Coordinates of C-alpha atoms and ligand atoms in Angstrom, one line a residue:
A1 CA -12.8 18.2 -54.5
G2 CA -14.2 14.7 -54.1
S3 CA -11.9 12.0 -55.5
A4 CA -10.0 14.5 -57.7
P5 CA -8.8 17.2 -55.3
L6 CA -6.0 18.2 -57.7
K7 CA -8.0 18.4 -60.9
G8 CA -6.8 21.3 -63.1
R9 CA -3.5 21.5 -61.3
H10 CA -0.1 20.8 -62.9
I11 CA 2.4 19.0 -60.6
L12 CA 6.0 18.7 -61.7
I13 CA 8.1 15.9 -60.1
T14 CA 11.7 14.8 -60.5
A15 CA 12.8 11.3 -59.6
G16 CA 15.7 8.9 -59.8
P17 CA 19.4 9.6 -60.0
T18 CA 21.3 11.5 -62.7
H19 CA 24.2 9.9 -64.6
E20 CA 27.1 12.2 -65.3
P21 CA 29.3 10.6 -68.0
I22 CA 33.1 10.2 -67.4
D23 CA 33.6 8.3 -70.7
P24 CA 31.4 6.2 -72.9
V25 CA 31.2 3.3 -70.3
R26 CA 31.5 5.1 -66.9
Y27 CA 29.5 7.6 -65.0
I28 CA 29.1 9.4 -61.6
A29 CA 25.7 8.8 -59.9
N30 CA 23.9 8.9 -56.6
R31 CA 22.2 5.8 -55.3
S32 CA 18.5 6.1 -56.0
S33 CA 15.9 3.7 -57.1
G34 CA 13.3 6.3 -58.1
K35 CA 10.6 4.5 -56.2
Q36 CA 9.6 7.3 -53.9
G37 CA 9.3 9.9 -56.7
F38 CA 7.4 7.5 -59.0
A39 CA 5.0 6.7 -56.1
I40 CA 4.4 10.5 -55.6
A41 CA 3.8 10.9 -59.4
A42 CA 1.3 8.0 -59.3
A43 CA -0.5 9.5 -56.2
A44 CA -0.7 13.0 -57.9
A45 CA -2.2 11.5 -61.0
R46 CA -4.8 9.5 -58.9
S47 CA -5.7 12.9 -57.3
G48 CA -6.6 14.2 -60.7
A49 CA -3.6 16.4 -61.4
R50 CA -1.8 16.8 -64.7
V51 CA 1.6 15.3 -63.8
T52 CA 5.0 15.8 -65.5
L53 CA 7.6 13.4 -64.2
V54 CA 11.2 14.2 -65.2
A55 CA 13.0 10.9 -64.6
G56 CA 16.6 10.1 -64.4
P57 CA 17.8 6.6 -65.6
V58 CA 15.7 4.1 -63.7
R59 CA 13.9 0.9 -64.6
L60 CA 10.4 1.6 -63.5
P61 CA 7.1 1.6 -65.4
T62 CA 5.4 5.0 -66.0
P63 CA 2.5 5.3 -63.6
P64 CA -0.9 5.6 -65.3
G65 CA -1.8 9.1 -66.4
V66 CA 1.7 10.5 -66.0
D67 CA 3.6 12.5 -68.7
R68 CA 7.2 11.2 -68.4
V69 CA 10.3 12.9 -69.7
D70 CA 13.4 10.7 -69.5
V71 CA 16.8 12.4 -68.9
E72 CA 20.3 11.3 -68.2
T73 CA 22.3 14.2 -66.6
A74 CA 21.5 17.1 -64.2
R75 CA 21.8 19.7 -66.9
E76 CA 19.2 17.7 -69.0
M77 CA 17.0 17.4 -65.9
L78 CA 17.1 21.2 -65.3
A79 CA 16.3 21.9 -68.9
A80 CA 13.3 19.5 -68.9
V81 CA 12.1 21.0 -65.6
E82 CA 12.2 24.5 -66.9
A83 CA 10.5 23.4 -70.1
A84 CA 7.6 22.0 -68.1
L85 CA 6.9 25.3 -66.3
P86 CA 4.6 26.7 -65.2
A87 CA 3.5 24.3 -62.5
D88 CA 1.3 24.8 -59.5
A89 CA 3.6 22.6 -57.4
A90 CA 7.0 21.1 -57.9
I91 CA 8.2 18.1 -55.8
M92 CA 11.9 17.5 -56.4
V93 CA 12.7 14.0 -55.3
A94 CA 15.6 13.2 -57.7
A95 CA 19.0 12.4 -56.2
V96 CA 20.9 14.7 -58.5
A97 CA 24.6 14.2 -58.8
D98 CA 26.3 17.3 -57.2
W99 CA 29.3 17.1 -59.6
R100 CA 30.1 16.2 -63.2
T101 CA 33.4 15.9 -64.9
D102 CA 34.4 19.1 -66.7
T103 CA 34.5 17.2 -70.0
A104 CA 33.4 13.6 -70.8
A105 CA 36.0 11.7 -72.7
G106 CA 35.0 10.6 -76.2
Q107 CA 36.8 7.3 -75.8
K108 CA 37.1 4.9 -72.9
L109 CA 39.8 6.0 -70.5
K110 CA 42.6 3.3 -70.3
K111 CA 45.0 2.4 -67.6
D112 CA 48.3 3.7 -69.0
G113 CA 50.6 1.3 -67.0
S114 CA 52.1 4.2 -64.9
G115 CA 49.9 3.3 -61.8
K116 CA 48.5 6.8 -61.9
P117 CA 44.7 7.0 -62.3
A118 CA 43.2 9.1 -65.0
P119 CA 42.8 12.7 -63.6
L120 CA 39.2 13.8 -63.3
T121 CA 38.3 17.4 -62.8
L122 CA 34.9 17.8 -61.3
V123 CA 32.6 20.9 -61.7
E124 CA 29.4 21.6 -59.8
N125 CA 26.1 20.8 -61.3
P126 CA 23.2 23.3 -61.3
D127 CA 20.9 22.9 -58.3
I128 CA 17.5 22.3 -59.8
L129 CA 15.5 22.9 -56.6
A130 CA 17.4 26.1 -55.8
T131 CA 16.9 27.3 -59.4
L132 CA 13.2 26.9 -59.0
G133 CA 13.3 28.6 -55.6
R134 CA 14.3 31.9 -57.3
H135 CA 12.7 31.3 -60.7
A136 CA 10.4 33.9 -62.3
H137 CA 7.9 31.1 -62.7
R138 CA 8.4 29.6 -59.2
P139 CA 5.7 27.1 -58.5
R140 CA 3.4 28.3 -55.7
L141 CA 4.4 25.2 -53.7
L142 CA 8.0 24.0 -53.8
V143 CA 9.0 20.8 -52.1
G144 CA 12.5 19.4 -51.7
F145 CA 13.8 16.1 -50.3
A146 CA 16.8 15.7 -48.1
A147 CA 18.4 12.3 -47.4
E148 CA 20.5 12.5 -44.3
T149 CA 22.0 10.1 -41.8
D150 CA 22.2 12.5 -38.9
K151 CA 21.0 15.9 -37.6
L152 CA 18.1 15.3 -40.0
T153 CA 15.8 18.2 -39.1
E154 CA 18.6 20.7 -38.4
Y155 CA 20.1 20.2 -41.9
A156 CA 16.6 20.2 -43.4
Q157 CA 15.8 23.6 -41.8
A158 CA 19.0 25.0 -43.3
K159 CA 18.2 23.5 -46.7
L160 CA 14.7 25.1 -46.6
Q161 CA 16.3 28.5 -46.4
R162 CA 19.2 27.9 -48.8
K163 CA 17.1 26.5 -51.6
G164 CA 14.0 28.7 -51.1
A165 CA 11.7 25.7 -50.7
D166 CA 8.4 25.6 -48.8
W167 CA 8.8 22.1 -47.4
I168 CA 11.7 19.8 -47.1
V169 CA 10.8 16.1 -46.7
A170 CA 13.7 14.9 -44.6
N171 CA 14.4 11.3 -45.2
D172 CA 16.3 9.2 -42.6
V173 CA 18.6 7.1 -44.6
S174 CA 20.6 5.7 -41.7
G175 CA 18.7 2.4 -42.0
D176 CA 18.0 0.5 -45.3
V177 CA 15.8 2.9 -47.0
M178 CA 17.8 3.0 -50.3
G179 CA 16.1 0.8 -52.8
G180 CA 13.7 -0.4 -50.1
D181 CA 9.9 -0.1 -50.0
S182 CA 9.5 2.1 -46.9
N183 CA 10.6 5.4 -45.6
S184 CA 10.9 7.4 -42.4
V185 CA 10.2 11.0 -43.1
H186 CA 9.9 14.4 -41.3
I187 CA 8.1 17.2 -43.0
V188 CA 10.1 20.4 -42.3
T189 CA 8.4 23.7 -43.0
A190 CA 8.8 27.3 -41.6
A191 CA 6.0 26.3 -39.2
G192 CA 7.9 23.4 -37.7
V193 CA 8.5 19.7 -38.0
E194 CA 5.9 17.0 -38.6
S195 CA 7.3 13.5 -38.0
W196 CA 5.5 10.6 -39.7
D197 CA 5.7 6.9 -38.8
H198 CA 7.9 4.6 -40.8
L199 CA 5.6 4.0 -43.8
P200 CA 5.6 2.2 -47.1
K201 CA 6.8 4.6 -49.9
D202 CA 3.3 4.4 -51.4
A203 CA 1.7 5.6 -48.2
V204 CA 4.3 8.4 -47.9
A205 CA 3.4 9.4 -51.4
T206 CA -0.3 9.4 -50.7
R207 CA 0.1 11.5 -47.6
I208 CA 2.4 14.0 -49.3
I209 CA -0.2 14.5 -52.1
E210 CA -3.0 14.9 -49.5
K211 CA -0.9 17.6 -47.9
V212 CA -0.3 19.3 -51.2
A213 CA -4.1 19.2 -51.9
H214 CA -4.9 20.7 -48.5
Ligands
C5P1 O1 21.5 19.5 -51.2 P1 20.8 18.2 -51.4 O2 21.3 17.4 -52.5 O3 20.8 17.3 -50.1 O4 19.3 18.6 -51.6 C1 18.4 17.7 -51.9 C2 17.2 18.3 -52.6 O5 17.6 19.2 -53.6 C3 16.3 17.3 -53.3 O6 15.0 17.9 -53.4 C4 17.0 17.2 -54.7 O7 16.0 16.8 -55.6 C5 17.3 18.7 -54.9 N1 18.5 18.9 -55.8 C6 18.4 19.4 -57.0 N2 19.5 19.6 -57.8 C7 20.7 19.4 -57.3 C8 20.9 18.8 -56.0 C9 19.8 18.6 -55.3 O8 17.2 19.7 -57.4 N3 21.8 19.6 -58.1

């Protein structure tokens, strides 16, 4: 192993938000800086892995040695993830929008003076993590994230089952984690819960990759 414990492995990572267009100037999105996912991609590349990073719209530089695929929507993210298979491990860090509008308007929606807002019909987006969980080319190790403000590990255990993941990194977002540089995480697996100290996102990334390499 030495300094390149993941040499010869392909690690697939999603990061950032997705943007689901409403019209040419508006979109639905989750709050996500992409920092944690990019830090994990950087750590995986430092460990010698071949890294594919499927990134939603974020303003972050591509970490050295990482193959980056930029996407906008959840459906584009799913297509890019499936195109990148097979992978030895997949770490799904992206904050994918759960819903999109059924059709994106070709022109900017206008206030029509009636006081009634434009009606939007939402439809559910594909769940990328769950799709990989039951995929013919399911990566041997499948890791999801869960941002929660309460009942953290309880919800994470349920998510593990529902999505067919091996680990859920449960992220306590009740503080000011969003866009910040540190994170409080619990690693939830079938074997139990490992709680880590509040750490910089880079340190969380390094420890996750050490655990992947284990
Ligand atoms: O259900 P929830 O959004 O909390 O699940 C979070 C986990 O599922 C994250 O790993 C996220 O990247 C992944 N996810 C996904 N596709 C979705 C929604 C969530 O891959 N449409």
